[in-house]
PDB file of C-alpha atoms in Angstrom:
ATOM      1  CA  MET V1433     -55.757-103.863 194.455  1.00 76.00           C
ATOM      2  CA  PRO V1434     -56.755-100.220 194.979  1.00 94.00           C
ATOM      3  CA  THR V1435     -60.112 -98.906 193.841  1.00 97.00           C
ATOM      4  CA  VAL V1436     -61.456 -95.466 193.075  1.00 98.00           C
ATOM      5  CA  THR V1437     -65.091 -94.468 193.454  1.00 98.00           C
ATOM      6  CA  SER V1438     -66.797 -93.181 190.324  1.00 98.00           C
ATOM      7  CA  THR V1439     -69.441 -90.459 190.313  1.00 97.00           C
ATOM      8  CA  ASP V1440     -72.348 -92.913 190.712  1.00 97.00           C
ATOM      9  CA  GLY V1441     -70.652 -94.766 193.566  1.00 98.00           C
ATOM     10  CA  THR V1442     -69.253 -97.639 191.500  1.00 98.00           C
ATOM     11  CA  ALA V1443     -65.874 -98.987 192.647  1.00 98.00           C
ATOM     12  CA  ILE V1444     -63.350 -99.118 189.809  1.00 98.00           C
ATOM     13  CA  GLY V1445     -60.305-101.339 190.284  1.00 98.00           C
ATOM     14  CA  TYR V1446     -56.984-100.037 189.046  1.00 98.00           C
ATOM     15  CA  GLU V1447     -53.230-100.440 189.460  1.00 98.00           C
ATOM     16  CA  ARG V1448     -50.120 -98.519 188.566  1.00 97.00           C
ATOM     17  CA  THR V1449     -46.549 -99.427 187.717  1.00 98.00           C
ATOM     18  CA  GLY V1450     -43.392 -97.649 186.662  1.00 98.00           C
ATOM     19  CA  ALA V1451     -42.235 -94.048 186.908  1.00 97.00           C
ATOM     20  CA  GLY V1452     -42.539 -90.945 184.778  1.00 97.00           C
ATOM     21  CA  PRO V1453     -45.469 -89.141 183.156  1.00 98.00           C
ATOM     22  CA  VAL V1454     -48.815 -90.817 183.854  1.00 98.00           C
ATOM     23  CA  LEU V1455     -50.225 -92.943 181.025  1.00 98.00           C
ATOM     24  CA  VAL V1456     -53.665 -94.524 181.456  1.00 98.00           C
ATOM     25  CA  LEU V1457     -54.512 -97.551 179.297  1.00 98.00           C
ATOM     26  CA  VAL V1458     -58.150 -98.088 178.272  1.00 98.00           C
ATOM     27  CA  ASP V1459     -59.235-101.566 177.134  1.00 98.00           C
ATOM     28  CA  GLY V1460     -61.597-102.502 174.345  1.00 97.00           C
ATOM     29  CA  ALA V1461     -64.456-105.011 174.346  1.00 97.00           C
ATOM     30  CA  MET V1462     -64.112-108.286 176.244  1.00 96.00           C
ATOM     31  CA  CYS V1463     -60.825-107.202 177.846  1.00 97.00           C
ATOM     32  CA  TYR V1464     -59.778-106.179 181.351  1.00 97.00           C
ATOM     33  CA  ARG V1465     -56.589-106.239 183.405  1.00 96.00           C
ATOM     34  CA  ALA V1466     -56.456-110.000 183.897  1.00 94.00           C
ATOM     35  CA  ALA V1467     -57.548-110.850 180.349  1.00 94.00           C
ATOM     36  CA  GLY V1468     -56.211-108.636 177.600  1.00 93.00           C
ATOM     37  CA  PRO V1469     -53.155-106.806 176.278  1.00 96.00           C
ATOM     38  CA  MET V1470     -52.844-103.997 178.811  1.00 97.00           C
ATOM     39  CA  ARG V1471     -50.783-105.625 181.578  1.00 97.00           C
ATOM     40  CA  PRO V1472     -48.180-106.910 179.078  1.00 98.00           C
ATOM     41  CA  LEU V1473     -48.154-103.465 177.459  1.00 98.00           C
ATOM     42  CA  ALA V1474     -47.753-101.779 180.845  1.00 98.00           C
ATOM     43  CA  ALA V1475     -44.757-103.982 181.626  1.00 98.00           C
ATOM     44  CA  LEU V1476     -43.063-102.748 178.440  1.00 98.00           C
ATOM     45  CA  LEU V1477     -43.853 -99.086 179.148  1.00 98.00           C
ATOM     46  CA  ARG V1478     -43.026 -98.891 182.845  1.00 98.00           C
ATOM     47  CA  GLU V1479     -39.494 -97.594 182.212  1.00 97.00           C
ATOM     48  CA  HIS V1480     -40.924 -94.563 180.424  1.00 98.00           C
ATOM     49  CA  PHE V1481     -44.246 -93.858 182.159  1.00 98.00           C
ATOM     50  CA  THR V1482     -46.211 -94.330 185.329  1.00 98.00           C
ATOM     51  CA  VAL V1483     -48.664 -96.709 183.685  1.00 98.00           C
ATOM     52  CA  VAL V1484     -52.177 -97.007 185.081  1.00 98.00           C
ATOM     53  CA  THR V1485     -54.426 -99.875 184.042  1.00 98.00           C
ATOM     54  CA  TYR V1486     -58.002-100.320 185.199  1.00 98.00           C
ATOM     55  CA  ASP V1487     -61.012-102.580 184.758  1.00 98.00           C
ATOM     56  CA  ARG V1488     -63.834-100.887 182.923  1.00 98.00           C
ATOM     57  CA  ARG V1489     -67.119-101.202 184.840  1.00 98.00           C
ATOM     58  CA  GLY V1490     -68.699-104.635 184.893  1.00 98.00           C
ATOM     59  CA  ARG V1491     -65.343-106.337 184.349  1.00 97.00           C
ATOM     60  CA  GLY V1492     -62.683-107.878 186.551  1.00 96.00           C
ATOM     61  CA  GLU V1493     -62.475-106.187 189.948  1.00 97.00           C
ATOM     62  CA  SER V1494     -64.692-103.224 189.059  1.00 98.00           C
ATOM     63  CA  GLY V1495     -68.305-103.008 190.088  1.00 98.00           C
ATOM     64  CA  ASP V1496     -71.338-101.945 188.108  1.00 97.00           C
ATOM     65  CA  THR V1497     -74.344 -99.828 189.003  1.00 96.00           C
ATOM     66  CA  PRO V1498     -77.504 -99.842 186.878  1.00 94.00           C
ATOM     67  CA  PRO V1499     -78.897 -98.275 184.870  1.00 93.00           C
ATOM     68  CA  PHE V1500     -76.066 -97.986 182.371  1.00 93.00           C
ATOM     69  CA  ASP V1501     -75.396 -94.834 180.406  1.00 94.00           C
ATOM     70  CA  PRO V1502     -72.277 -94.227 178.236  1.00 93.00           C
ATOM     71  CA  ARG V1503     -71.515 -91.191 180.392  1.00 95.00           C
ATOM     72  CA  ARG V1504     -70.797 -93.502 183.324  1.00 97.00           C
ATOM     73  CA  GLU V1505     -67.724 -94.923 181.592  1.00 97.00           C
ATOM     74  CA  VAL V1506     -66.416 -91.417 180.945  1.00 97.00           C
ATOM     75  CA  GLU V1507     -66.898 -90.652 184.630  1.00 98.00           C
ATOM     76  CA  ASP V1508     -65.044 -93.857 185.534  1.00 98.00           C
ATOM     77  CA  LEU V1509     -62.070 -92.813 183.427  1.00 98.00           C
ATOM     78  CA  GLN V1510     -62.149 -89.322 184.889  1.00 98.00           C
ATOM     79  CA  ALA V1511     -62.050 -90.838 188.384  1.00 98.00           C
ATOM     80  CA  VAL V1512     -59.045 -92.978 187.456  1.00 98.00           C
ATOM     81  CA  VAL V1513     -57.205 -89.930 186.061  1.00 98.00           C
ATOM     82  CA  ARG V1514     -57.915 -88.006 189.281  1.00 97.00           C
ATOM     83  CA  ALA V1515     -56.602 -90.912 191.351  1.00 97.00           C
ATOM     84  CA  ALA V1516     -53.454 -90.952 189.235  1.00 96.00           C
ATOM     85  CA  GLY V1517     -52.711 -87.319 190.039  1.00 96.00           C
ATOM     86  CA  GLY V1518     -55.143 -85.291 187.962  1.00 97.00           C
ATOM     87  CA  SER V1519     -53.519 -85.370 184.532  1.00 97.00           C
ATOM     88  CA  ALA V1520     -52.566 -88.166 182.184  1.00 98.00           C
ATOM     89  CA  ARG V1521     -51.825 -89.259 178.686  1.00 98.00           C
ATOM     90  CA  LEU V1522     -54.175 -91.947 177.329  1.00 98.00           C
ATOM     91  CA  CYS V1523     -53.727 -94.985 175.130  1.00 98.00           C
ATOM     92  CA  THR V1524     -56.996 -96.626 174.116  1.00 98.00           C
ATOM     93  CA  MET V1525     -57.718 -99.872 172.329  1.00 98.00           C
ATOM     94  CA  SER V1526     -60.611-100.534 169.977  1.00 97.00           C
ATOM     95  CA  SER V1527     -63.963 -99.497 171.502  1.00 96.00           C
ATOM     96  CA  GLY V1528     -62.075 -97.985 174.426  1.00 97.00           C
ATOM     97  CA  GLY V1529     -61.275 -95.222 171.956  1.00 97.00           C
ATOM     98  CA  ALA V1530     -64.863 -93.989 172.141  1.00 96.00           C
ATOM     99  CA  VAL V1531     -64.538 -93.656 175.921  1.00 97.00           C
ATOM    100  CA  GLY V1532     -61.148 -91.955 175.708  1.00 97.00           C
ATOM    101  CA  LEU V1533     -62.227 -89.492 173.045  1.00 97.00           C
ATOM    102  CA  ALA V1534     -65.379 -88.572 174.966  1.00 96.00           C
ATOM    103  CA  ALA V1535     -63.315 -87.980 178.101  1.00 96.00           C
ATOM    104  CA  ALA V1536     -60.726 -85.909 176.207  1.00 96.00           C
ATOM    105  CA  ALA V1537     -63.536 -83.773 174.783  1.00 95.00           C
ATOM    106  CA  GLN V1538     -64.458 -82.828 178.355  1.00 94.00           C
ATOM    107  CA  GLY V1539     -60.892 -81.964 179.313  1.00 90.00           C
ATOM    108  CA  SER V1540     -60.694 -84.404 182.209  1.00 88.00           C
ATOM    109  CA  GLY V1541     -56.984 -83.756 182.778  1.00 96.00           C
ATOM    110  CA  ILE V1542     -56.090 -85.632 179.591  1.00 97.00           C
ATOM    111  CA  THR V1543     -53.005 -84.136 177.951  1.00 97.00           C
ATOM    112  CA  ALA V1544     -52.448 -86.399 174.926  1.00 97.00           C
ATOM    113  CA  LEU V1545     -54.211 -89.333 173.331  1.00 97.00           C
ATOM    114  CA  ALA V1546     -53.236 -92.365 171.256  1.00 98.00           C
ATOM    115  CA  VAL V1547     -56.195 -94.302 169.825  1.00 98.00           C
ATOM    116  CA  TYR V1548     -55.619 -97.775 168.375  1.00 98.00           C
ATOM    117  CA  GLU V1549     -58.178 -98.844 165.750  1.00 98.00           C
ATOM    118  CA  PRO V1550     -61.424 -97.320 167.032  1.00 97.00           C
ATOM    119  CA  PRO V1551     -64.095 -99.427 165.259  1.00 95.00           C
ATOM    120  CA  PHE V1552     -66.373 -96.606 164.154  1.00 94.00           C
ATOM    121  CA  VAL V1553     -67.781 -98.549 161.225  1.00 89.00           C
ATOM    122  CA  GLY V1554     -71.369 -97.364 161.098  1.00 85.00           C
ATOM    123  CA  PRO V1555     -74.438 -98.299 163.149  1.00 86.00           C
ATOM    124  CA  ASP V1556     -75.764-101.858 163.010  1.00 90.00           C
ATOM    125  CA  PRO V1557     -79.338-101.807 164.378  1.00 93.00           C
ATOM    126  CA  ALA V1558     -79.847-105.522 163.775  1.00 95.00           C
ATOM    127  CA  TYR V1559     -76.787-106.416 165.844  1.00 95.00           C
ATOM    128  CA  SER V1560     -77.761-103.999 168.622  1.00 95.00           C
ATOM    129  CA  ALA V1561     -81.292-105.382 168.803  1.00 97.00           C
ATOM    130  CA  ARG V1562     -80.176-109.012 168.806  1.00 98.00           C
ATOM    131  CA  LEU V1563     -77.507-108.341 171.432  1.00 97.00           C
ATOM    132  CA  ALA V1564     -80.058-106.678 173.708  1.00 97.00           C
ATOM    133  CA  GLU V1565     -82.475-109.579 173.197  1.00 98.00           C
ATOM    134  CA  LEU V1566     -79.877-112.217 174.086  1.00 98.00           C
ATOM    135  CA  LEU V1567     -78.654-110.381 177.163  1.00 98.00           C
ATOM    136  CA  ALA V1568     -82.203-109.777 178.400  1.00 97.00           C
ATOM    137  CA  ALA V1569     -82.828-113.520 178.086  1.00 98.00           C
ATOM    138  CA  GLY V1570     -79.680-114.337 180.061  1.00 97.00           C
ATOM    139  CA  ARG V1571     -78.083-116.012 177.044  1.00 98.00           C
ATOM    140  CA  ARG V1572     -74.614-114.674 177.686  1.00 98.00           C
ATOM    141  CA  GLY V1573     -72.769-117.301 175.681  1.00 97.00           C
ATOM    142  CA  ASP V1574     -74.888-116.585 172.634  1.00 98.00           C
ATOM    143  CA  ALA V1575     -74.261-112.857 173.092  1.00 98.00           C
ATOM    144  CA  VAL V1576     -70.503-113.425 173.098  1.00 97.00           C
ATOM    145  CA  ALA V1577     -70.799-115.645 170.029  1.00 97.00           C
ATOM    146  CA  LEU V1578     -72.835-112.958 168.277  1.00 97.00           C
ATOM    147  CA  PHE V1579     -70.100-110.418 168.974  1.00 96.00           C
ATOM    148  CA  MET V1580     -67.394-112.789 167.764  1.00 96.00           C
ATOM    149  CA  GLY V1581     -69.238-113.360 164.523  1.00 95.00           C
ATOM    150  CA  ARG V1582     -69.693-109.645 164.027  1.00 92.00           C
ATOM    151  CA  VAL V1583     -65.957-109.002 164.293  1.00 90.00           C
ATOM    152  CA  GLY V1584     -65.186-111.687 161.741  1.00 89.00           C
ATOM    153  CA  MET V1585     -64.438-114.874 163.673  1.00 92.00           C
ATOM    154  CA  PRO V1586     -65.412-117.949 161.600  1.00 94.00           C
ATOM    155  CA  ALA V1587     -68.279-120.074 162.900  1.00 94.00           C
ATOM    156  CA  GLU V1588     -65.988-123.082 163.355  1.00 94.00           C
ATOM    157  CA  ALA V1589     -63.596-121.071 165.510  1.00 94.00           C
ATOM    158  CA  ILE V1590     -66.467-119.714 167.609  1.00 95.00           C
ATOM    159  CA  ALA V1591     -67.775-123.231 168.203  1.00 95.00           C
ATOM    160  CA  GLY V1592     -64.330-124.411 169.254  1.00 94.00           C
ATOM    161  CA  PHE V1593     -63.855-121.493 171.603  1.00 91.00           C
ATOM    162  CA  ARG V1594     -67.249-122.041 173.210  1.00 94.00           C
ATOM    163  CA  ALA V1595     -66.082-125.538 174.158  1.00 93.00           C
ATOM    164  CA  SER V1596     -62.958-124.223 175.899  1.00 93.00           C
ATOM    165  CA  PRO V1597     -62.698-123.360 179.616  1.00 92.00           C
ATOM    166  CA  ALA V1598     -61.690-119.793 178.693  1.00 90.00           C
ATOM    167  CA  PHE V1599     -65.134-119.059 177.291  1.00 95.00           C
ATOM    168  CA  ALA V1600     -66.615-118.784 180.790  1.00 95.00           C
ATOM    169  CA  THR V1601     -64.414-115.725 181.392  1.00 94.00           C
ATOM    170  CA  LEU V1602     -66.064-113.948 178.475  1.00 96.00           C
ATOM    171  CA  GLU V1603     -69.570-115.047 179.456  1.00 97.00           C
ATOM    172  CA  ALA V1604     -69.048-113.421 182.848  1.00 96.00           C
ATOM    173  CA  ILE V1605     -68.576-109.990 181.277  1.00 97.00           C
ATOM    174  CA  ALA V1606     -70.979-110.417 178.350  1.00 98.00           C
ATOM    175  CA  PRO V1607     -73.304-107.622 179.578  1.00 97.00           C
ATOM    176  CA  THR V1608     -70.509-105.117 178.920  1.00 98.00           C
ATOM    177  CA  LEU V1609     -70.850-105.803 175.201  1.00 98.00           C
ATOM    178  CA  ALA V1610     -73.911-103.576 175.357  1.00 97.00           C
ATOM    179  CA  TYR V1611     -71.763-100.831 176.886  1.00 96.00           C
ATOM    180  CA  ASP V1612     -69.299-100.978 174.002  1.00 96.00           C
ATOM    181  CA  ASP V1613     -72.149-101.044 171.530  1.00 96.00           C
ATOM    182  CA  ALA V1614     -73.658 -97.938 173.119  1.00 94.00           C
ATOM    183  CA  ALA V1615     -70.328 -96.106 172.994  1.00 93.00           C
ATOM    184  CA  LEU V1616     -69.944 -96.880 169.293  1.00 93.00           C
ATOM    185  CA  ALA V1617     -73.622 -96.632 168.340  1.00 86.00           C
ATOM    186  CA  PRO V1618     -73.391 -93.444 166.245  1.00 83.00           C
ATOM    187  CA  GLY V1619     -70.967 -95.222 163.930  1.00 83.00           C
ATOM    188  CA  LYS V1620     -68.511 -92.333 164.008  1.00 87.00           C
ATOM    189  CA  VAL V1621     -67.048 -89.869 166.469  1.00 88.00           C
ATOM    190  CA  ARG V1622     -69.817 -87.609 167.712  1.00 87.00           C
ATOM    191  CA  PRO V1623     -69.682 -84.016 166.363  1.00 87.00           C
ATOM    192  CA  GLU V1624     -69.536 -82.578 169.869  1.00 87.00           C
ATOM    193  CA  VAL V1625     -66.443 -84.716 170.477  1.00 90.00           C
ATOM    194  CA  THR V1626     -64.641 -83.778 167.277  1.00 87.00           C
ATOM    195  CA  ALA V1627     -65.251 -80.119 168.058  1.00 89.00           C
ATOM    196  CA  SER V1628     -63.871 -80.379 171.575  1.00 93.00           C
ATOM    197  CA  VAL V1629     -60.807 -82.654 171.460  1.00 95.00           C
ATOM    198  CA  VAL V1630     -57.959 -80.151 171.504  1.00 94.00           C
ATOM    199  CA  VAL V1631     -55.117 -82.232 172.962  1.00 96.00           C
ATOM    200  CA  PRO V1632     -52.481 -83.833 170.707  1.00 96.00           C
ATOM    201  CA  THR V1633     -54.104 -86.958 169.273  1.00 97.00           C
ATOM    202  CA  VAL V1634     -52.850 -89.748 167.043  1.00 98.00           C
ATOM    203  CA  VAL V1635     -54.992 -92.537 165.633  1.00 98.00           C
ATOM    204  CA  VAL V1636     -53.152 -95.769 164.841  1.00 98.00           C
ATOM    205  CA  ALA V1637     -54.114 -98.633 162.539  1.00 98.00           C
ATOM    206  CA  GLY V1638     -52.505-102.017 162.051  1.00 98.00           C
ATOM    207  CA  GLY V1639     -51.061-102.468 158.590  1.00 98.00           C
ATOM    208  CA  ALA V1640     -52.317-106.067 158.433  1.00 97.00           C
ATOM    209  CA  SER V1641     -55.815-105.296 159.755  1.00 96.00           C
ATOM    210  CA  PRO V1642     -58.857-105.565 157.475  1.00 94.00           C
ATOM    211  CA  ALA V1643     -59.343-102.571 155.218  1.00 95.00           C
ATOM    212  CA  TRP V1644     -62.556-101.567 157.021  1.00 93.00           C
ATOM    213  CA  LEU V1645     -60.696-101.160 160.306  1.00 94.00           C
ATOM    214  CA  ARG V1646     -57.872 -99.194 158.697  1.00 96.00           C
ATOM    215  CA  ASP V1647     -60.423 -96.988 156.957  1.00 96.00           C
ATOM    216  CA  ALA V1648     -62.286 -96.408 160.224  1.00 95.00           C
ATOM    217  CA  ALA V1649     -59.076 -95.333 161.931  1.00 97.00           C
ATOM    218  CA  ARG V1650     -58.127 -93.036 159.062  1.00 97.00           C
ATOM    219  CA  GLU V1651     -61.597 -91.461 158.992  1.00 95.00           C
ATOM    220  CA  THR V1652     -61.538 -90.952 162.748  1.00 96.00           C
ATOM    221  CA  ALA V1653     -58.217 -89.119 162.486  1.00 96.00           C
ATOM    222  CA  ALA V1654     -59.566 -86.984 159.650  1.00 96.00           C
ATOM    223  CA  ALA V1655     -62.583 -85.994 161.741  1.00 94.00           C
ATOM    224  CA  LEU V1656     -60.430 -84.711 164.602  1.00 94.00           C
ATOM    225  CA  PRO V1657     -58.818 -81.344 163.817  1.00 90.00           C
ATOM    226  CA  GLY V1658     -55.051 -81.641 164.070  1.00 90.00           C
ATOM    227  CA  ALA V1659     -55.011 -85.395 164.727  1.00 96.00           C
ATOM    228  CA  ALA V1660     -52.283 -87.512 163.156  1.00 97.00           C
ATOM    229  CA  PHE V1661     -52.686 -90.933 161.564  1.00 98.00           C
ATOM    230  CA  GLU V1662     -50.113 -93.714 161.845  1.00 97.00           C
ATOM    231  CA  VAL V1663     -49.915 -97.252 160.470  1.00 98.00           C
ATOM    232  CA  LEU V1664     -48.149 -99.931 162.489  1.00 98.00           C
ATOM    233  CA  ASP V1665     -46.789-102.288 159.868  1.00 97.00           C
ATOM    234  CA  GLY V1666     -47.596-105.964 160.186  1.00 97.00           C
ATOM    235  CA  GLN V1667     -50.072-105.565 163.035  1.00 98.00           C
ATOM    236  CA  THR V1668     -53.729-106.527 163.262  1.00 97.00           C
ATOM    237  CA  HIS V1669     -56.522-105.507 165.639  1.00 95.00           C
ATOM    238  CA  ASP V1670     -54.975-108.005 168.079  1.00 95.00           C
ATOM    239  CA  VAL V1671     -51.871-105.828 168.285  1.00 97.00           C
ATOM    240  CA  ASP V1672     -48.635-107.186 169.739  1.00 97.00           C
ATOM    241  CA  PRO V1673     -47.725-105.102 172.815  1.00 98.00           C
ATOM    242  CA  ALA V1674     -44.049-105.420 171.867  1.00 98.00           C
ATOM    243  CA  ALA V1675     -44.795-103.709 168.540  1.00 98.00           C
ATOM    244  CA  LEU V1676     -47.048-101.016 170.000  1.00 98.00           C
ATOM    245  CA  ALA V1677     -44.918-100.002 172.996  1.00 98.00           C
ATOM    246  CA  PRO V1678     -42.068 -98.320 171.046  1.00 98.00           C
ATOM    247  CA  LEU V1679     -44.578 -96.323 169.016  1.00 97.00           C
ATOM    248  CA  LEU V1680     -46.303 -95.121 172.186  1.00 98.00           C
ATOM    249  CA  VAL V1681     -42.976 -94.036 173.664  1.00 98.00           C
ATOM    250  CA  LYS V1682     -42.325 -92.078 170.461  1.00 96.00           C
ATOM    251  CA  LEU V1683     -45.799 -90.531 170.322  1.00 95.00           C
ATOM    252  CA  LEU V1684     -46.472 -89.880 174.008  1.00 96.00           C
ATOM    253  CA  GLY V1685     -43.078 -89.754 175.679  1.00 88.00           C
TER     254      GLY V1685
END
């Protein structure tokens, strides 16, 4: 797989498929190309776009270079856009929305932006402190479990998942939970971002998602001058690529 070198020297793995205007897909927490919705989504969009997927730093085939700063992920995305030709539409998922919005605020060759359920739900200092403590102690499994509990997974389901072979995949990228937490730490889109995002933007919520996620998406759209808000009926935060793809073609095509 090809890689692009980010500003701090980190290698970022990416791939492209299809033909047409460039569309870069940005994953949320605990997801990357080999484990998440973006490859299936890319397969559905390849007839309409040149779709670029990449592994955010610390995941999959991308490297990582300490110390971490949220600006590094913006630089990674900027590098991917440059490698794709210098301009691109974006579709972001969940916490990836914070990265995409920050990049769009800097220009970065981004021409349009679709943001699916950015979880700007307010700061949670207790979660942030506990996550940092667990990661510093090397307790990656406990860090993943903490995150799962925070997003609403029942304790019984977490225990069952921890016993499955798939859990090791999440443990391997557990340190990136701190990166997502840092991107979302203010609890809302930063004022300097809302003042600077001038490209066409639509924020999308799943109609079957919890009210707090729908509210967060609606409030994010309201904070961005000129942004639209859409509801994808019947969908949750774990959106079905087959339901999202037609909307993206409509919004970004």
